[in-house]
Short mmCIF file of C-alpha atoms in Angstrom, two decimals:
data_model
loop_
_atom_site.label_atom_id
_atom_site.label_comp_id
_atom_site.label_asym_id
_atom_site.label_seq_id
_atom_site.Cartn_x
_atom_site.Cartn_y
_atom_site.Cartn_z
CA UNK A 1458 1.47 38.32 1.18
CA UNK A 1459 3.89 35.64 0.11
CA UNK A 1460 4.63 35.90 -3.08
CA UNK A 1461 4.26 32.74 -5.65
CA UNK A 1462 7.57 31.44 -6.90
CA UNK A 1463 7.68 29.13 -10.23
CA UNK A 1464 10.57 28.19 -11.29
CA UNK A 1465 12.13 25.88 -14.10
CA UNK A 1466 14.31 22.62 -13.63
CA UNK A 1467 14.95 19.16 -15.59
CA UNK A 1468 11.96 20.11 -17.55
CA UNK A 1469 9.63 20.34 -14.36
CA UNK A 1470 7.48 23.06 -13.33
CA UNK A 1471 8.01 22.91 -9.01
CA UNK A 1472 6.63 25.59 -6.92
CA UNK A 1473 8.89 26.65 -3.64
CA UNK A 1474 7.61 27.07 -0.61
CA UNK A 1475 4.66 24.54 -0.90
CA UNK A 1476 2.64 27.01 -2.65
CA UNK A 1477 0.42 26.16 -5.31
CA UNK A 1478 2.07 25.42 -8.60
CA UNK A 1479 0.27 27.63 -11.73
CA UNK A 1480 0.04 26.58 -15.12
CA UNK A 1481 3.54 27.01 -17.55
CA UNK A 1482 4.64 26.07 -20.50
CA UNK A 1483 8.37 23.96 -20.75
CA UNK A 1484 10.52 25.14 -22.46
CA UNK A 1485 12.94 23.24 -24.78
CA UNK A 1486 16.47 22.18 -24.28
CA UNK A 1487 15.75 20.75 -20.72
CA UNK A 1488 17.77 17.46 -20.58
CA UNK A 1489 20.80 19.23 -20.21
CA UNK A 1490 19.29 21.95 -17.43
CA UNK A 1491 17.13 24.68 -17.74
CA UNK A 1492 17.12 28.19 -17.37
CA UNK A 1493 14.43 30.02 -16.36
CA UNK A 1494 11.85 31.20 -19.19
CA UNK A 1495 9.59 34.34 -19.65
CA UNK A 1496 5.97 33.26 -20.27
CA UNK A 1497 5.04 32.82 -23.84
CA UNK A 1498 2.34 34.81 -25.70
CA UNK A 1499 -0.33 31.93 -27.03
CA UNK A 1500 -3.57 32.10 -28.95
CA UNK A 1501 -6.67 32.24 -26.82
CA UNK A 1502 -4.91 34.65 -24.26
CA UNK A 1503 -1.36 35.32 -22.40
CA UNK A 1504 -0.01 32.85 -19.62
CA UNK A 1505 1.89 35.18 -17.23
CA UNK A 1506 4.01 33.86 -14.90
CA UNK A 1507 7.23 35.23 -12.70
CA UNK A 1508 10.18 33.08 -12.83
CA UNK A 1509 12.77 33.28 -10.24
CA UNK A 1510 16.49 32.36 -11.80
CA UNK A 1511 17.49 32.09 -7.89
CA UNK A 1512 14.86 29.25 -7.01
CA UNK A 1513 16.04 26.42 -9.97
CA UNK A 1514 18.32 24.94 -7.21
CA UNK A 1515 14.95 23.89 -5.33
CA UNK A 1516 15.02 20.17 -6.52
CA UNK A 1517 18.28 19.85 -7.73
CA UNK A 1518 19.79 17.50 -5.28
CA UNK A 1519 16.47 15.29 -6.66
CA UNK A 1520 17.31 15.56 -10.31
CA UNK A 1521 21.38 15.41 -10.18
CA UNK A 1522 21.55 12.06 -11.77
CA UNK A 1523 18.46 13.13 -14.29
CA UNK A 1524 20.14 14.41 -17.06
CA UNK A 1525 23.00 11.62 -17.58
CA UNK A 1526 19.82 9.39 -18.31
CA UNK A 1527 17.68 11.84 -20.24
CA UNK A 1528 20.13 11.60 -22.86
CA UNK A 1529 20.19 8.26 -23.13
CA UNK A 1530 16.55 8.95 -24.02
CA UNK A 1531 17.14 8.58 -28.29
CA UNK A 1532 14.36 6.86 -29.18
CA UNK A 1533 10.38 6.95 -28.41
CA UNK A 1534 10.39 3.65 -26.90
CA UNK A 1535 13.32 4.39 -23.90
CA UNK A 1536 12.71 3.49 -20.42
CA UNK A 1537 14.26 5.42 -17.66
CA UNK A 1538 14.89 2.65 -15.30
CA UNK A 1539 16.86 4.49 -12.50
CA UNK A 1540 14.52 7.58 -12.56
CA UNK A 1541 15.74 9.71 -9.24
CA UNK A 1542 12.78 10.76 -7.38
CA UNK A 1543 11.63 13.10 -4.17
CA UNK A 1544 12.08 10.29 -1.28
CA UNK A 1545 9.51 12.67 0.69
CA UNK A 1546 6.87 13.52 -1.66
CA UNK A 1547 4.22 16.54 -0.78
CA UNK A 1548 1.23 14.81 0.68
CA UNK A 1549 -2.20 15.95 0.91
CA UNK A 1550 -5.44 15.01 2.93
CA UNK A 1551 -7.61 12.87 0.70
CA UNK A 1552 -11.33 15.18 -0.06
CA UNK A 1553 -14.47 13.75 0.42
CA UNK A 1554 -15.55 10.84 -1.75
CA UNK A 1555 -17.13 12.93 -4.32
CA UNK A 1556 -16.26 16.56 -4.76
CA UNK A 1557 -17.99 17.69 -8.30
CA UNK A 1558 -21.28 18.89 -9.04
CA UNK A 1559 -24.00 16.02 -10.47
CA UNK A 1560 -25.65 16.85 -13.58
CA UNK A 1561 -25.91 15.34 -17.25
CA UNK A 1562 -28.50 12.22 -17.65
CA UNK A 1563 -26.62 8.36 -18.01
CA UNK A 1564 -26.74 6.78 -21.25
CA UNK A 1565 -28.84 3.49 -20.22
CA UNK A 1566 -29.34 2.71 -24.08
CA UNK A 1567 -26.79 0.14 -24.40
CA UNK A 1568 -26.37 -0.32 -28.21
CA UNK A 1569 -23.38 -3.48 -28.36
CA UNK A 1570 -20.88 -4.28 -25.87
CA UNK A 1571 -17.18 -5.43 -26.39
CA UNK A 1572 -15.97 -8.64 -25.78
CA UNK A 1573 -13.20 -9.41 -24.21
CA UNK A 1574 -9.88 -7.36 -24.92
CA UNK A 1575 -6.83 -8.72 -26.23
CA UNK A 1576 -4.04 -8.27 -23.74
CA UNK A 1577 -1.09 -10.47 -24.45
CA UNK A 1578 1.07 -11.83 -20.84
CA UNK A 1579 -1.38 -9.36 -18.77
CA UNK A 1580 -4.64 -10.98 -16.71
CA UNK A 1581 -8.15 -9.33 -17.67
CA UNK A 1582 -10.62 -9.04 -15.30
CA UNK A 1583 -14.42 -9.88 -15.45
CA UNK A 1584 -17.41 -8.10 -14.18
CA UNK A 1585 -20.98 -7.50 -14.42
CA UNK A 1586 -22.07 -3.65 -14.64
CA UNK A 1587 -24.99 -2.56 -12.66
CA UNK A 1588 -27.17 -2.42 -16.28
CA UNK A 1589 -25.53 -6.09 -16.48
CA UNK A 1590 -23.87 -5.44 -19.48
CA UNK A 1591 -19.70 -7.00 -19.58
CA UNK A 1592 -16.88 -5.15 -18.23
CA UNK A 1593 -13.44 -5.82 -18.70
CA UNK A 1594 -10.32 -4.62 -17.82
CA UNK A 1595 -6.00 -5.14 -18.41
CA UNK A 1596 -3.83 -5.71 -15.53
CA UNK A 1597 -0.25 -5.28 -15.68
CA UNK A 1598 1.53 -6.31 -12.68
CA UNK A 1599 5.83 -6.28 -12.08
CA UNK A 1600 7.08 -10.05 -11.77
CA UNK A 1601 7.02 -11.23 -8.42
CA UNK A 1602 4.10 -9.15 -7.17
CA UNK A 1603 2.94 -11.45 -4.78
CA UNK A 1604 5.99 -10.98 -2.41
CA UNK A 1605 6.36 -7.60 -2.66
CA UNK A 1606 5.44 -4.69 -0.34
CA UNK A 1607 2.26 -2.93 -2.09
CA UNK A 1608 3.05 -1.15 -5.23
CA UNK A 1609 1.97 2.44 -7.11
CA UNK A 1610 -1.87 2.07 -8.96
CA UNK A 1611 -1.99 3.56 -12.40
CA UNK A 1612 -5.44 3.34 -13.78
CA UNK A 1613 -5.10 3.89 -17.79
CA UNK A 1614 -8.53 4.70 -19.57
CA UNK A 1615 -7.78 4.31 -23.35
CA UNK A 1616 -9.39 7.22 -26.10
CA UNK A 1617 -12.63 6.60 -27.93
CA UNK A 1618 -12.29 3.69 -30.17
CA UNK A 1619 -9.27 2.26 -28.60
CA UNK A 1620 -9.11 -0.57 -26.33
CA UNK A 1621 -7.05 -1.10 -23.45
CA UNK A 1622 -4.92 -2.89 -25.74
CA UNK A 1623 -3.77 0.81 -26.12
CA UNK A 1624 -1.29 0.35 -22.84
CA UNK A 1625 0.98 -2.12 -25.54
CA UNK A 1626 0.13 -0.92 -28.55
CA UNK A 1627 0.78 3.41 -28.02
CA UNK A 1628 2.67 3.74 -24.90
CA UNK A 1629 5.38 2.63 -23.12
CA UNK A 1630 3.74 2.37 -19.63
CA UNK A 1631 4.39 -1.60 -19.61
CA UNK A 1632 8.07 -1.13 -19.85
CA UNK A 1633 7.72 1.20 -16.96
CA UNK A 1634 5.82 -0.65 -14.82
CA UNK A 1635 8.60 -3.25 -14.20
CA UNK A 1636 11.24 -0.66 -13.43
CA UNK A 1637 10.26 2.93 -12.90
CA UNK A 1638 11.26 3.76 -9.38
CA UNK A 1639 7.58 6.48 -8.03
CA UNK A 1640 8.22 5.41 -4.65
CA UNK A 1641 12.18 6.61 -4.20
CA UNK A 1642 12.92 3.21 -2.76
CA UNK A 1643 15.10 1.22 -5.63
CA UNK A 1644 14.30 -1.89 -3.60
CA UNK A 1645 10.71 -0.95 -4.30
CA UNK A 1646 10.88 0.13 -8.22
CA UNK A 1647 7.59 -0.73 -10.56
CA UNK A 1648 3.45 -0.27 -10.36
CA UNK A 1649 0.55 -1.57 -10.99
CA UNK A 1650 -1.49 -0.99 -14.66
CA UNK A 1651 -5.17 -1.05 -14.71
CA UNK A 1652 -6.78 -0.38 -18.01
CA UNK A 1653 -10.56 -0.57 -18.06
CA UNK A 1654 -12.16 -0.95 -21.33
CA UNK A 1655 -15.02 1.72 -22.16
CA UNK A 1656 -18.46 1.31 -23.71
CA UNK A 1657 -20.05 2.03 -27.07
CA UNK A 1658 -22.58 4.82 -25.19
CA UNK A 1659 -22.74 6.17 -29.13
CA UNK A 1660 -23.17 2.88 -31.17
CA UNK A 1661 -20.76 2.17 -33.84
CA UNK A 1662 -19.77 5.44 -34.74
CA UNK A 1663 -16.73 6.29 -31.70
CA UNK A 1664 -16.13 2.25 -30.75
CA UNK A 1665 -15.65 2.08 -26.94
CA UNK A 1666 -15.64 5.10 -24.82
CA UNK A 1667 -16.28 6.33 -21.50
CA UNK A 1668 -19.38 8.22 -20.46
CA UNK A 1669 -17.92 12.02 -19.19
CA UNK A 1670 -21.25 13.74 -19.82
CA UNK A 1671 -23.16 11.75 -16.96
CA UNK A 1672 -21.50 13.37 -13.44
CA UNK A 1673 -22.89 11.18 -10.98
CA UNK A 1674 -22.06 8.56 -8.28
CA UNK A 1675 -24.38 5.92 -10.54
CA UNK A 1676 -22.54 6.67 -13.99
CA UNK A 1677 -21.71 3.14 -14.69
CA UNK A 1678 -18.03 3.43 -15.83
CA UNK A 1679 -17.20 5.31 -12.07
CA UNK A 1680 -18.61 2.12 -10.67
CA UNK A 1681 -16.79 -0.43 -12.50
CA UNK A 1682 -13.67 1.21 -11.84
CA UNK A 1683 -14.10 1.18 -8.43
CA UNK A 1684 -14.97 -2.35 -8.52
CA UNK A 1685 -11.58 -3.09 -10.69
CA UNK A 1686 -9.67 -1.25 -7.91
CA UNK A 1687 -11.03 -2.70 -5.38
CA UNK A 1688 -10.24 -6.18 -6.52
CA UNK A 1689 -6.36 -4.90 -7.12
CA UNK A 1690 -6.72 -3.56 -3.58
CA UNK A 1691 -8.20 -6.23 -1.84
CA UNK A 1692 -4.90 -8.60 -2.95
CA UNK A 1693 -2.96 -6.23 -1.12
CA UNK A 1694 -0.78 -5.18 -4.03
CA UNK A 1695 -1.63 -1.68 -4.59
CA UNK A 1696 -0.50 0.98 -2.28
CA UNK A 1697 -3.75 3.30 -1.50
CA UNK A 1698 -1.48 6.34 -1.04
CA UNK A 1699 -0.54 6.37 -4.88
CA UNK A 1700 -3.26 5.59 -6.94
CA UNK A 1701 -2.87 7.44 -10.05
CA UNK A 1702 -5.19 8.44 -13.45
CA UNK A 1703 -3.98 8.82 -16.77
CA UNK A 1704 -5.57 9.31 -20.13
CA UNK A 1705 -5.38 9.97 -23.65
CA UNK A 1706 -8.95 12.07 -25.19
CA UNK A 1707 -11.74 10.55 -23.97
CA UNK A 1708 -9.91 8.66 -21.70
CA UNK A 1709 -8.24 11.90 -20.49
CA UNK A 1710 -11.56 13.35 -19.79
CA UNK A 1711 -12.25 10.07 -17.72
CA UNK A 1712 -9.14 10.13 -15.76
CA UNK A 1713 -9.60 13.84 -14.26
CA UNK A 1714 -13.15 13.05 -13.69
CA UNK A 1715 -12.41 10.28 -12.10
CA UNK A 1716 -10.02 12.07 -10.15
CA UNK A 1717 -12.52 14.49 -9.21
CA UNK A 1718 -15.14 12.02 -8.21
CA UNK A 1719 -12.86 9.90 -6.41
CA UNK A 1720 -10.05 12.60 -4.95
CA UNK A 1721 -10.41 10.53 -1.90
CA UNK A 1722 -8.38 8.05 -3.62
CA UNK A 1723 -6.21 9.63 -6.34
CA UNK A 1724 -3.54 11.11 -5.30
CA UNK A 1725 -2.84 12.87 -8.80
CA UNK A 1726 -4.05 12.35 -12.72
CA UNK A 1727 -2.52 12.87 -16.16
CA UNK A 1728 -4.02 14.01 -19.26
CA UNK A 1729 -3.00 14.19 -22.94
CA UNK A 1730 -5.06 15.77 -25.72
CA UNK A 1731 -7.85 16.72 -23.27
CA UNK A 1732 -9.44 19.59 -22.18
CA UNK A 1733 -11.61 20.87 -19.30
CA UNK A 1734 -14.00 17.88 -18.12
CA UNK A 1735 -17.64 18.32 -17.58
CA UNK A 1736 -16.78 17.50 -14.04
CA UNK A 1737 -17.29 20.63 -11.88
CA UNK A 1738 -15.07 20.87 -8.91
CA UNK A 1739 -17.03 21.32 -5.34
CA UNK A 1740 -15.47 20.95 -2.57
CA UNK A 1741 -13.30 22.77 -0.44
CA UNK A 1742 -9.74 23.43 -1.45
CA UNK A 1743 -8.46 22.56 -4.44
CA UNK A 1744 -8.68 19.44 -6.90
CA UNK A 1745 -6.06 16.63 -7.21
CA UNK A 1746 -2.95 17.97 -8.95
CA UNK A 1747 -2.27 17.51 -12.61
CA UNK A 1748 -0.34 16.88 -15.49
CA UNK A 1749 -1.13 18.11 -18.32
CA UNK A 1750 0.57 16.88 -21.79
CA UNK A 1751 -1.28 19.01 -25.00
CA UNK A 1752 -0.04 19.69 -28.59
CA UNK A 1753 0.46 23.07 -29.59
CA UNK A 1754 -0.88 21.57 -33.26
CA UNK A 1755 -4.08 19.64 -32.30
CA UNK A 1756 -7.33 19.80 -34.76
CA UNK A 1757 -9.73 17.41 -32.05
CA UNK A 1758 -8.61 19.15 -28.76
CA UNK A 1759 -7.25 22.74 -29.66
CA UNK A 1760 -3.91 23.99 -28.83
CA UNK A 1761 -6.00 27.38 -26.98
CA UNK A 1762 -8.60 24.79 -25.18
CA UNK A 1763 -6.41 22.74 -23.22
CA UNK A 1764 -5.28 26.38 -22.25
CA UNK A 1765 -8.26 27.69 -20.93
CA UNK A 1766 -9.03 24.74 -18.61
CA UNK A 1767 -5.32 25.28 -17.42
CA UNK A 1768 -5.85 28.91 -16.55
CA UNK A 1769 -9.23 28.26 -15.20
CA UNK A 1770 -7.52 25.44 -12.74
CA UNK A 1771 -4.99 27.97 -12.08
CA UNK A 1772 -7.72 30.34 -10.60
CA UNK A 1773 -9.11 27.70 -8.32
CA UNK A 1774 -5.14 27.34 -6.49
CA UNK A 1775 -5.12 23.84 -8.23
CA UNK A 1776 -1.80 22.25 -8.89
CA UNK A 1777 -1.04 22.30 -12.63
CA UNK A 1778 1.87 21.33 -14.84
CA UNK A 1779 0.94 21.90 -18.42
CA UNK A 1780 3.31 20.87 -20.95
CA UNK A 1781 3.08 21.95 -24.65
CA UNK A 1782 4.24 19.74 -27.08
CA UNK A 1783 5.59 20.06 -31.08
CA UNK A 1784 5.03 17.31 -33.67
CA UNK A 1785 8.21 15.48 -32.23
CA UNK A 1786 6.96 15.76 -28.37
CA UNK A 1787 10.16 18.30 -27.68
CA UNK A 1788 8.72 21.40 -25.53
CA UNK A 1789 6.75 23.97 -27.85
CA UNK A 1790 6.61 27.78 -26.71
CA UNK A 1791 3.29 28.59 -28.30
CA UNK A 1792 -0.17 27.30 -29.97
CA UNK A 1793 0.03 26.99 -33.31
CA UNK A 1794 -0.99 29.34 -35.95
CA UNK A 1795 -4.83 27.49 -37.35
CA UNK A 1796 -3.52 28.18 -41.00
CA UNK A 1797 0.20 26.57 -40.73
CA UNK A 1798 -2.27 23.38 -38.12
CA UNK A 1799 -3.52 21.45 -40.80
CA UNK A 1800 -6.16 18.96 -40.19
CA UNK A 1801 -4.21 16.06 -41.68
CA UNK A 1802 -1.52 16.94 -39.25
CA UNK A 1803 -3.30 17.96 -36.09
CA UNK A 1804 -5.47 15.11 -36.22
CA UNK A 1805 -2.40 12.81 -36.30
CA UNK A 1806 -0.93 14.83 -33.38
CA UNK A 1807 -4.15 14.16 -31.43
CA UNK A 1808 -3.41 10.41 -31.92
CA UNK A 1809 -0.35 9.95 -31.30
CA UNK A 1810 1.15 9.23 -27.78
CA UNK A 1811 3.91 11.11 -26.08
CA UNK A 1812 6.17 8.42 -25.21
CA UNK A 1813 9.06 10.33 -24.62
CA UNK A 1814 7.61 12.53 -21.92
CA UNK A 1815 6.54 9.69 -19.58
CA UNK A 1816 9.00 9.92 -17.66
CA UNK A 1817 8.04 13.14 -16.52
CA UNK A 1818 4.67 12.36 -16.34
CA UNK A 1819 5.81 9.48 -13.52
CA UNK A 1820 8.11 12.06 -12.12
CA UNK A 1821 5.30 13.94 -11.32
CA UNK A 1822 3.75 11.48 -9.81
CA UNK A 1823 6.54 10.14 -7.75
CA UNK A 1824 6.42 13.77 -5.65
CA UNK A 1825 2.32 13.61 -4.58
CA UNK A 1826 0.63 11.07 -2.78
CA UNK A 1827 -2.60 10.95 -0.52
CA UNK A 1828 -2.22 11.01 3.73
CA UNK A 1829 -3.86 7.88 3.94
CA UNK A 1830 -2.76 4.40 5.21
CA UNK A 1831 -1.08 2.28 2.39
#
């Protein structure tokens, strides 16, 4: 039996081989290289792991010109423009449309519905659900879209009572979307941004969500992202081999279910401050990879949570890479303690963004895509 090789590099978790990459945590000091790191003891169980010193030349030849640029990196709001990536990125067969078990009843109650969002130099898109009520969703698009080759499709679902506004206001995927190079061609550099706006399935109390209780090929916010994408895709400006999820709470819980019920389309999905969906995985194999950005102070989603879901996708051979983060976003070896996680602080943790670990996040991204036709 081949043994399972993890190994540590530019803050990346990469498994040789092509074998399935388990769950670790990063640990700090990686802009200037890392070493390899014994797994960490954490509340809510151990993450064991064997780390092979020998292996961390894997992806160097990728990352060489990685660390000049992570250290330019000072400030929350820095955009890695010349981001090397994986020219060749590990491809896999798209699953079948839907791959998770249905169950959960849809919220047809439909107590108000948002008007349209605010979403300054970006078009918004216009639709009709199938309960009628409004949708709307943010497009960010690189300048000169219309003559370019077809580009990377991030799909952003904001947290609950955030808008897609969110995209501007918490993150600095805008920035990226003109210059980050996903597709290793610097003639080819930028993506797409689609960020749908959710619903307010719980009345005034949580503002806009998305429904991840319903799992089901009717559960209206499924269906109006599709429809979103489908516009993007039918201009011809999104390539269909990198379609990508990301999301922050609720919106995290939406883009791996998403992932899930769509794996025939999403190539990969990123989470922060979310744990296990309701979404059960069914199919064959294992589910789309992930990223996995958590706090290791967090009083919404818990530090040990997030951890659980990551050892449970472990078990099922999925690709993981789970990255626990400090108060300043800088790699954190364990969950913290409850008493020294105080609410004030862990709820602020919850909310606030990682900007300086996007980069990874679109690293990670850069090496999968789906074995379809662009």
């Amino acid at each position: 039996m081949q043994k399972r090789r993890i190994v540590m590099h530019a803050g990346l978790a990469v498994a040789a081989a092509a074998l399935p990459l388990a769950f670790v945590s990063l640990g700090g000091g990686c802009n200037g290289g890392c070493n390899a790191l014994p797994s960490s003891s954490v509340d809510g169980g151990d993450l064991l792991g064997a780390f092979d010193r020998d292996a961390a030349a894997v992806d160097a030849a990728n990352d060489a010109g990685r660390k000049a640029t992570s250290r330019k990196e000072k400030d929350a709001g820095s955009v890695d423009a010349a981001a090397p990536v994986v020219t060749t990125p590990i491809t896999r067969p798209p699953n079948e449309s839907s791959c998770v078990t249905p169950e959960g009843q849809a919220d047809r109650d439909i107590k108000r519905t948002f008007g349209r969002p605010v979403c300054p130099g970006a078009e918004v898109l216009e639709w009709k659900d199938e309960w009628g009520a409004p949708r709307y969703a943010c497009v960010v698009v690189p300048r000169g879209i219309e003559t370019r080759a077809p580009l990377p499709l991030l799909i952003f679902f904001h947290d609950a009572g955030k808008s897609p506004s969110s995209v501007d206001k918490e993150t600095s995927l805008r920035k990226h979307a003109s210059r980050f190079d996903i597709t290793g061609d610097a003639a080819h550099t930028g993506f797409v941004v689609l960020a749908p706006q959710g619903r307010a399935i719980r009345g005034n109390r949580d503002g806009a969500m998305f429904d991840v209780e319903y799992v089901a090929e009717d559960n209206v916010d499924v269906t109006t992202t599709d429809h979103f994408v489908s516009v993007l895709t039918a201009r011809g400006i999104v390539d269909r081999r990198r379609i990508y999820t990301v999301g922050a709470g609720n919106g995290g819980l939406m883009a791996a279910t998403y992932a899930m019920m769509r794996a025939d389309r999403v190539a990969a999905f990123a989470t922060f401050g979310s744990d296990a969906p309701r979404a059960a995985w069914s199919c064959a194999g294992p589910p789309p990879p992930a990223f996995v950005l958590y706090r290791a102070c967090d009083r919404i989603t818990p530090c040990a949570s997030v951890e659980r879901w990551l050892r449970a996708r472990d078990g099922t051979g999925a690709e993981t890479t789970g990255v626990r983060l400090d108060s300043a976003g800088r790699d954190e070896p364990n969950c913290a303690i409850d008493k020294k996680c105080t609410p004030i602080v862990g709820t602020a943790n919850h909310r606030r963004w990682p900007k300086t670990r996007e980069s990874d996040m679109l690293r990670f991204f850069a090496r999968r895509a789906l074995a379809v036709p662009p």
